[in-house]
XYZ file of C-alpha atoms in Angstrom:
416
model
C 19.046 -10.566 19.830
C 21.115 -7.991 18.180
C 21.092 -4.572 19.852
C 18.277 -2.609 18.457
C 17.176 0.854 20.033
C 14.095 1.063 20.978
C 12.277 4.363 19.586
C 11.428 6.756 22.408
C 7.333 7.020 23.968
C 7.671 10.826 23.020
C 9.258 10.061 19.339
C 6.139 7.218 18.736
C 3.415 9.836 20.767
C 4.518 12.647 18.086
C 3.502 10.676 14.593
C 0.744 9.018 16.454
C 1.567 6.026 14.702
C 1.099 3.082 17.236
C -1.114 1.653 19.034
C 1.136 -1.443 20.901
C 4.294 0.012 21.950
C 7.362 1.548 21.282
C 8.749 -2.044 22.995
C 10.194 -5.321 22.169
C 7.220 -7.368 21.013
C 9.311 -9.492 18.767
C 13.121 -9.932 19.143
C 14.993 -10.354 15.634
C 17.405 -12.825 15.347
C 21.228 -12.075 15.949
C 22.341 -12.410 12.235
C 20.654 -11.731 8.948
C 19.929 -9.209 6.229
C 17.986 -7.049 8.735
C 19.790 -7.541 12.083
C 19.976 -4.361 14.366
C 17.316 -2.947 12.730
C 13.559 -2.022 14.219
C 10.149 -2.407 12.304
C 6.641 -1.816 13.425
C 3.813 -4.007 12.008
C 0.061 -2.821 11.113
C -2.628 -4.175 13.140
C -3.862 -6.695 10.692
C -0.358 -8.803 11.511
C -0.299 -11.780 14.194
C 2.372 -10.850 16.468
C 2.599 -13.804 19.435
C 1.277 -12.944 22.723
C -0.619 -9.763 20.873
C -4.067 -9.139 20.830
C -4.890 -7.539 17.195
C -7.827 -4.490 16.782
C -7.981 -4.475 13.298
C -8.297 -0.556 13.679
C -11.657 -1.480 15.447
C -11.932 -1.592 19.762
C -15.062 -3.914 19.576
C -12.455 -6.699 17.336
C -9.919 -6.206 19.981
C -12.037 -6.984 22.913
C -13.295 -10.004 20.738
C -9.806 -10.743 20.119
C -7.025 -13.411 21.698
C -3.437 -13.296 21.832
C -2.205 -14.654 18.628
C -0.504 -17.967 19.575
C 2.449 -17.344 16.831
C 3.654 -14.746 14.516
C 2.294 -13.944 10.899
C 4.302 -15.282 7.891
C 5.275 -12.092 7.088
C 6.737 -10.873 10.707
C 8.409 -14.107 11.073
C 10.173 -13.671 8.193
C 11.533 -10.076 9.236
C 12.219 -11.276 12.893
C 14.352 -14.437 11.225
C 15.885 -12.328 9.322
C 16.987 -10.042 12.684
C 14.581 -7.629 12.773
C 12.895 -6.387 16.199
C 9.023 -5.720 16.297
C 8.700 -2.557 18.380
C 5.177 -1.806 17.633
C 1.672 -2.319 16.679
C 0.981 0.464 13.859
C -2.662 1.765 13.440
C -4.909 1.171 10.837
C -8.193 1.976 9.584
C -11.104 -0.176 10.550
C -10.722 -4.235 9.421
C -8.654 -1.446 6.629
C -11.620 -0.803 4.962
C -10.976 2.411 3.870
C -8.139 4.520 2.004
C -8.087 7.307 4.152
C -6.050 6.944 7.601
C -8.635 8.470 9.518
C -9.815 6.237 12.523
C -12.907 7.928 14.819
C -11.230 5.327 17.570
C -7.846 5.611 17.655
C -7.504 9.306 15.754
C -5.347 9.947 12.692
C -1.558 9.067 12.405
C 0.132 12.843 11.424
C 0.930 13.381 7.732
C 4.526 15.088 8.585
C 4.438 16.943 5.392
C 1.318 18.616 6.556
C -0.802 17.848 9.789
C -3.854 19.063 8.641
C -3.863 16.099 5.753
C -4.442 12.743 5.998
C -1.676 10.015 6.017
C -3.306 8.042 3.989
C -4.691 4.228 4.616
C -5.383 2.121 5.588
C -1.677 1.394 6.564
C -1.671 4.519 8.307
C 0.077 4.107 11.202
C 2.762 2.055 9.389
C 3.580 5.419 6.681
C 3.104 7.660 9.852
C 6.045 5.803 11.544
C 8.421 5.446 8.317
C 7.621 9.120 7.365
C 8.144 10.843 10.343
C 11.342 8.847 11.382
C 10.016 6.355 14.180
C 11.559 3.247 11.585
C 13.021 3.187 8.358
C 10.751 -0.147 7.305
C 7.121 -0.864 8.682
C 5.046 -3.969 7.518
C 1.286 -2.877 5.527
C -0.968 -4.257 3.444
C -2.403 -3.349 0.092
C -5.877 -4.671 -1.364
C -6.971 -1.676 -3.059
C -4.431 0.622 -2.486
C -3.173 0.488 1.161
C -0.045 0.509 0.705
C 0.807 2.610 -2.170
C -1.657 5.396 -1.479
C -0.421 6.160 2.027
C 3.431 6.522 0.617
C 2.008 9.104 -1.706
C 0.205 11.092 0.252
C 3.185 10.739 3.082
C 6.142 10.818 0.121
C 8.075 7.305 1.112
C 8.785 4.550 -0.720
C 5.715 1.375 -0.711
C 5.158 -1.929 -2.632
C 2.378 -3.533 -3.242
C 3.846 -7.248 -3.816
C 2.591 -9.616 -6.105
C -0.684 -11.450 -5.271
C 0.185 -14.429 -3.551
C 3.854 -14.267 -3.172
C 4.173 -13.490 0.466
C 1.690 -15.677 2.743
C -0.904 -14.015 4.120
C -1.075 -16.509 6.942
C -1.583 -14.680 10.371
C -3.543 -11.963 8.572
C -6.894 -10.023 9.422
C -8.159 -10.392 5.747
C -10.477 -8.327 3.522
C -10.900 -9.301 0.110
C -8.819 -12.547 -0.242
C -8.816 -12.152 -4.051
C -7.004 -8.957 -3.800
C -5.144 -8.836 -0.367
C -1.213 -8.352 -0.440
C 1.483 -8.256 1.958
C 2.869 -4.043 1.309
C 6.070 -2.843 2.603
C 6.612 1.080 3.365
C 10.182 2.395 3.439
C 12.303 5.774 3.990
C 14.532 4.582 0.787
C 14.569 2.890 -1.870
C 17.415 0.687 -0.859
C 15.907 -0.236 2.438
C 12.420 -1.104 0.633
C 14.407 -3.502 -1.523
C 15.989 -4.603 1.804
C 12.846 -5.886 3.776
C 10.716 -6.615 1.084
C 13.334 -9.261 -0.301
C 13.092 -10.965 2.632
C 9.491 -11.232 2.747
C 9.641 -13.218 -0.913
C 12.391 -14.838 0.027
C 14.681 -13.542 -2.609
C 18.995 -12.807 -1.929
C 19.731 -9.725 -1.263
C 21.052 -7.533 -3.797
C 24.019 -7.819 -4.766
C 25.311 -4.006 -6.161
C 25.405 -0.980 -4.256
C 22.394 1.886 -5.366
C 23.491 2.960 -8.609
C 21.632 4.457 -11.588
C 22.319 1.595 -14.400
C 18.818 0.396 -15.459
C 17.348 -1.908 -14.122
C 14.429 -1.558 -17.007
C 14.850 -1.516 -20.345
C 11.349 1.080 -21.177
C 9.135 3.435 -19.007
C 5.492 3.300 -20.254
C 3.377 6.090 -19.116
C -0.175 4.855 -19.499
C -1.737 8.677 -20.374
C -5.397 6.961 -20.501
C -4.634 5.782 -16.576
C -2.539 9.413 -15.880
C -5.940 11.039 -16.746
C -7.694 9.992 -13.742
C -5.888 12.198 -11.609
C -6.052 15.669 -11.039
C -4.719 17.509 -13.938
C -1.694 19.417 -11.594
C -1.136 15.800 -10.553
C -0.780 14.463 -14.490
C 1.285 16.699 -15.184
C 3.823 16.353 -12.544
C 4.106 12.590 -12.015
C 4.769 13.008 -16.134
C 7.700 15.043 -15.501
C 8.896 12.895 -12.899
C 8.696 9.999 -15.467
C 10.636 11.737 -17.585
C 12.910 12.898 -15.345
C 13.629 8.638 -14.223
C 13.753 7.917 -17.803
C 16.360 10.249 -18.759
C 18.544 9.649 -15.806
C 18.138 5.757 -16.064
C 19.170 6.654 -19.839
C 15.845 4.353 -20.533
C 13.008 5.644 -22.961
C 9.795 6.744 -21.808
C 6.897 5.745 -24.065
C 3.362 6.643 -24.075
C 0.353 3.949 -24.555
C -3.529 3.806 -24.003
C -3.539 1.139 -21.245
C -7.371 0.172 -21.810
C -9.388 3.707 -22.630
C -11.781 5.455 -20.619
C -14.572 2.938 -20.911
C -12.697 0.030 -20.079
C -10.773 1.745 -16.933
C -14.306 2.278 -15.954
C -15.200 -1.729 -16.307
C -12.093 -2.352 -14.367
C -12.961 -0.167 -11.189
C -17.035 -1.754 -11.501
C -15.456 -5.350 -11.656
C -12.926 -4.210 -9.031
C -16.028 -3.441 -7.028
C -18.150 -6.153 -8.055
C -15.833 -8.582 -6.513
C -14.108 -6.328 -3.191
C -17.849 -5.787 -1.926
C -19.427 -9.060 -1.904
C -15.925 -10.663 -0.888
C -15.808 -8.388 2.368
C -19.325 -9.279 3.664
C -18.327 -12.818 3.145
C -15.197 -12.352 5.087
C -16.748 -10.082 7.823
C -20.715 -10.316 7.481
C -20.959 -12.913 10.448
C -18.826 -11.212 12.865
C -20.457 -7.393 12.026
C -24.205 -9.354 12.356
C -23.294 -11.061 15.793
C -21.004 -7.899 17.225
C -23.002 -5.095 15.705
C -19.847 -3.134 16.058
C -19.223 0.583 16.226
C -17.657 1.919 12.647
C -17.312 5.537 11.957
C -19.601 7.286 9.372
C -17.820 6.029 6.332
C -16.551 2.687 6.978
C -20.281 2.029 8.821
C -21.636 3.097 5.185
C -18.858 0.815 2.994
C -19.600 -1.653 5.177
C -23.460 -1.799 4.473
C -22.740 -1.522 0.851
C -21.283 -4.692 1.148
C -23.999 -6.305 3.109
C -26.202 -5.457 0.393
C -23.994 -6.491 -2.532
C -24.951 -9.067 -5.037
C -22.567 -12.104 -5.777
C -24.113 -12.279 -9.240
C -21.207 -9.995 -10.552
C -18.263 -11.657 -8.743
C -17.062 -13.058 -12.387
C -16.194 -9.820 -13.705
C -13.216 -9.565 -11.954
C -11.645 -12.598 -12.917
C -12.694 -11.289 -16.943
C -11.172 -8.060 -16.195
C -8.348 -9.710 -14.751
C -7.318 -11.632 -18.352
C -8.088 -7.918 -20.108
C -5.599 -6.238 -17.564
C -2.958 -9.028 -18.154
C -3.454 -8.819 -21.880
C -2.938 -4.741 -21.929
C -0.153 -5.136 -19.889
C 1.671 -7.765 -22.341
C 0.380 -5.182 -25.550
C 2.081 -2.371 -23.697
C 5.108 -3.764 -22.376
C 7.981 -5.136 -23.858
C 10.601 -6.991 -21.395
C 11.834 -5.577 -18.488
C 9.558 -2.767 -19.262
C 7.014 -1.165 -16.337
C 4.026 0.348 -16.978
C 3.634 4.043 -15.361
C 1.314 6.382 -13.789
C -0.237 8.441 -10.645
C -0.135 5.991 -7.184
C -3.117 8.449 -6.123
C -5.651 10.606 -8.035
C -3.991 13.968 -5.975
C -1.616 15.156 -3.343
C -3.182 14.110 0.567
C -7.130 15.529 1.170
C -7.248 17.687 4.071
C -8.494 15.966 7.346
C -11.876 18.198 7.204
C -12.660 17.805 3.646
C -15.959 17.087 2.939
C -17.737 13.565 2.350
C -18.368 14.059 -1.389
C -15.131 15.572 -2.215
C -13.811 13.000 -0.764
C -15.947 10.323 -2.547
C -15.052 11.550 -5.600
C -11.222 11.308 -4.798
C -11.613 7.850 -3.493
C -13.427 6.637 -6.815
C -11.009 7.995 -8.849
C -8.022 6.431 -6.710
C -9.688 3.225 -6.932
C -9.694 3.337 -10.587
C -5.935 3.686 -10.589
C -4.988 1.493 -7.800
C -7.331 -1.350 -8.936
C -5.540 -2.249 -11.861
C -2.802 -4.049 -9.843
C -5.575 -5.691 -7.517
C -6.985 -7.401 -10.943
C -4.160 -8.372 -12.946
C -2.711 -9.834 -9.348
C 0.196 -7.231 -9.900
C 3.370 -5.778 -8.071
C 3.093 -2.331 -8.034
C 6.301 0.648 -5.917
C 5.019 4.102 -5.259
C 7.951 6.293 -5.597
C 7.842 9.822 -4.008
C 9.369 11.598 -6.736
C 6.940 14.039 -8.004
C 5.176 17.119 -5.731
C 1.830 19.275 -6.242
C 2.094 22.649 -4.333
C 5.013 21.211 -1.608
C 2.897 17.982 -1.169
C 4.118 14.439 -2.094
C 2.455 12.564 -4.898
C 3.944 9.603 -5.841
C 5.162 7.585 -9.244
C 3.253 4.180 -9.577
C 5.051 1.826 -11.651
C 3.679 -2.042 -12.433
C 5.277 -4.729 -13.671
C 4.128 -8.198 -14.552
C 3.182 -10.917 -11.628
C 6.407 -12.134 -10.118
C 8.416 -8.997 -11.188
C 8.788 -7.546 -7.764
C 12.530 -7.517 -7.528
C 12.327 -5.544 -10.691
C 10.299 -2.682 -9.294
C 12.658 -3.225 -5.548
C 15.960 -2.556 -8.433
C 14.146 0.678 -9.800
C 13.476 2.334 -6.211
C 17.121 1.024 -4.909
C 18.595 3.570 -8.330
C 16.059 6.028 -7.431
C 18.312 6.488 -4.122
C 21.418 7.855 -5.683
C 19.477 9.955 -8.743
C 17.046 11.750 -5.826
C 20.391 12.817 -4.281
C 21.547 14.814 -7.324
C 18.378 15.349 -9.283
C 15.302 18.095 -8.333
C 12.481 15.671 -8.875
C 10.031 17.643 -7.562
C 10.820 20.901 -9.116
């Protein structure tokens, strides 16, 4: 094992980020693209001799210790990295918040009274407020990228299928993704390269394009607050004209259809999670707080008849994408609807924030898609982050865009 240190009880206790640790649970390997460095892994992630919660104390009590590693963490700990913690998450990450009635709420470090976002929550709590520089999430409806918004880091969402879920807690197997959350650009491209099992980059951060266009997708821009619109806009602008790229402007799909998308988004996630969980909630009757108790009866009582839609939806999303996009062009919008909710805001405010997340986020959960959150915009001192999508398999192009976004952050006011 490479010498690694080990974050301190008092660093991990202050972003209230993990549940297992900080210790060795997983030694990296002596060489590789990630040697000396130290990760922490959400609880959805096999680690070997680990018992996993799934953000839930009745699933860890139910729970053995995983006989090997997950896919995923193998990968990392081949590639030298050292597993120091279990990261919390919300429960079986059913929800988008990072709140967790068990296990209490990782700290936003841009403001304690918000949420971190979810459900990788403890995963964005460590990366944001400096326990790691990597952490290993997941993303099935927005997991991953909505927590690096609302925490202002770096997060993929990687391409549906690319990166085993093997050794997984799933949700919704049609939409679940391996996510990676970062401090930089350059250190996302890093880890997450590993995971698809992709060389390392070969150039230094720099700001020649890796794209040839920006599309901002206004139709999809309009689902967020308007404050928000209007500065993850400039922030496009802002990337185009430092990449020395053009920024375009399309109608992704219209209000209408954005609506179809988030009901056949829903059609499919609801139905999908009662088939993955419906035995073990009936047998366990476990204890879920208010909203995840609720999501998860909505699924219970979910028909299948509407399953379809989302495979429809998914040939409309992958045939707006190809109308918008020329090559080596990414589509662009909002990664949330608004900057982080405070921790105390209400149910139906925050109902009405997760719908029109959802509507955003769910467009990459369709089409099967890659999607980076970039932390380059700000509403009132609070992170929001640039979502840009590319086409299935184009993760490497989005990992390029957030390794320039390094050395134009450094001389550019993004957030002004």
């Amino acid at each position: 094992m490479s010498t690694v240190n080990l974050p301190s009880a008092d660093d991990a206790a202050a972003t209230g980020a993990l549940r297992v640790g900080p210790a060795v649970l997983a030694a990296g390997a002596a060489t590789g693209p990630l040697a000396g460095t130290v990760t922490v892994t959400k609880d959805l992630f096999d680690v070997a001799g680990q018992r996993i919660a799934a953000g839930n104390p009745d699933w860890l009590e139910d729970a053995e210790p995983a006989a090997a590693n997950a896919v995923a963490v193998q990968r990392w700990v081949d590639a030298g990295a050292t597993v120091v913690g279990i990261s919390h998450t919300d429960e079986l990450a059913f929800s988008l918040s990072g709140t967790n009635v068990h296990y209490g709420t990782p700290r936003n470090p841009h403001d304690p009274e918000r949420i971190p976002g979810g459900s990788s929550s403890g995963s964005v709590a460590a990366v944001a407020g400096g326990l790691v520089d990597y952490a290993l999430a997941t993303d099935t409806g927005g997991s991953t990228r909505v927590p690096a918004s609302y925490s202002g880091v770096f997060g993929i969402r990687t391409t549906h299928g690319r990166v085993p879920m093997a050794g997984v807690v799933p949700l919704a197997p049609r939409f679940d993704t391996v996510g990676v959350l970062a401090s930089t650009g350059a250190m996302l491209e890093r880890a997450t390269r590993v995971l698809l099992g992709t060389p390392a980059a070969q150039t230094d951060a720099s700001t020649a394009a890796p794209v040839t266009r920006i599309v901002l997708a206004d139709d999809v821009l309009a689902l967020a607050d308007p404050d928000t619109a209007d500065a993850v806009a400039a922030a496009v602008r802002r990337l185009g004209e430092d990449l020395d790229v053009d920024v375009a402007n399309t109608e992704l799909a219209g209000p209408q259809l954005l609506g179809d998308w988030r009901a056949a988004f829903m059609a499919r996630q609801m139905p999908e999670i009662w088939q993955t969980h419906g035995a073990w909630v009936t047998r366990r009757n476990p204890s879920f707080g208010p909203g995840v108790a609720t999501r998860m009866n909505d699924a219970r009582n979910a028909s299948r008849d509407g399953m379809h839609l989302a495979d429809d939806a998914r040939v409309e999303v992958l045939a707006g994408l190809d109308a918008a996009l020329p090559e080596g062009a990414v589509l662009a919008f909002a990664a949330a609807s608004g900057p982080a909710p405070r921790v105390d805001l209400d149910a139906a405010a925050k109902g009405s924030l997760r719908g029109r997340t959802i509507a955003m986020t769910c467009i990459a959960g369709l089409g099967g898609l890659p999607a980076v959150s970039l932390p380059l915009a700000e509403v009132d001192g609070l992170p929001v982050g640039v979502c840009l999508v590319a086409r299935p398999g184009e993760d490497e192009l989005l990992l390029a865009v957030a390794r320039a976004v390094d050395a134009l952050v450094a001389h550019a006011e993004y957030a002004a």
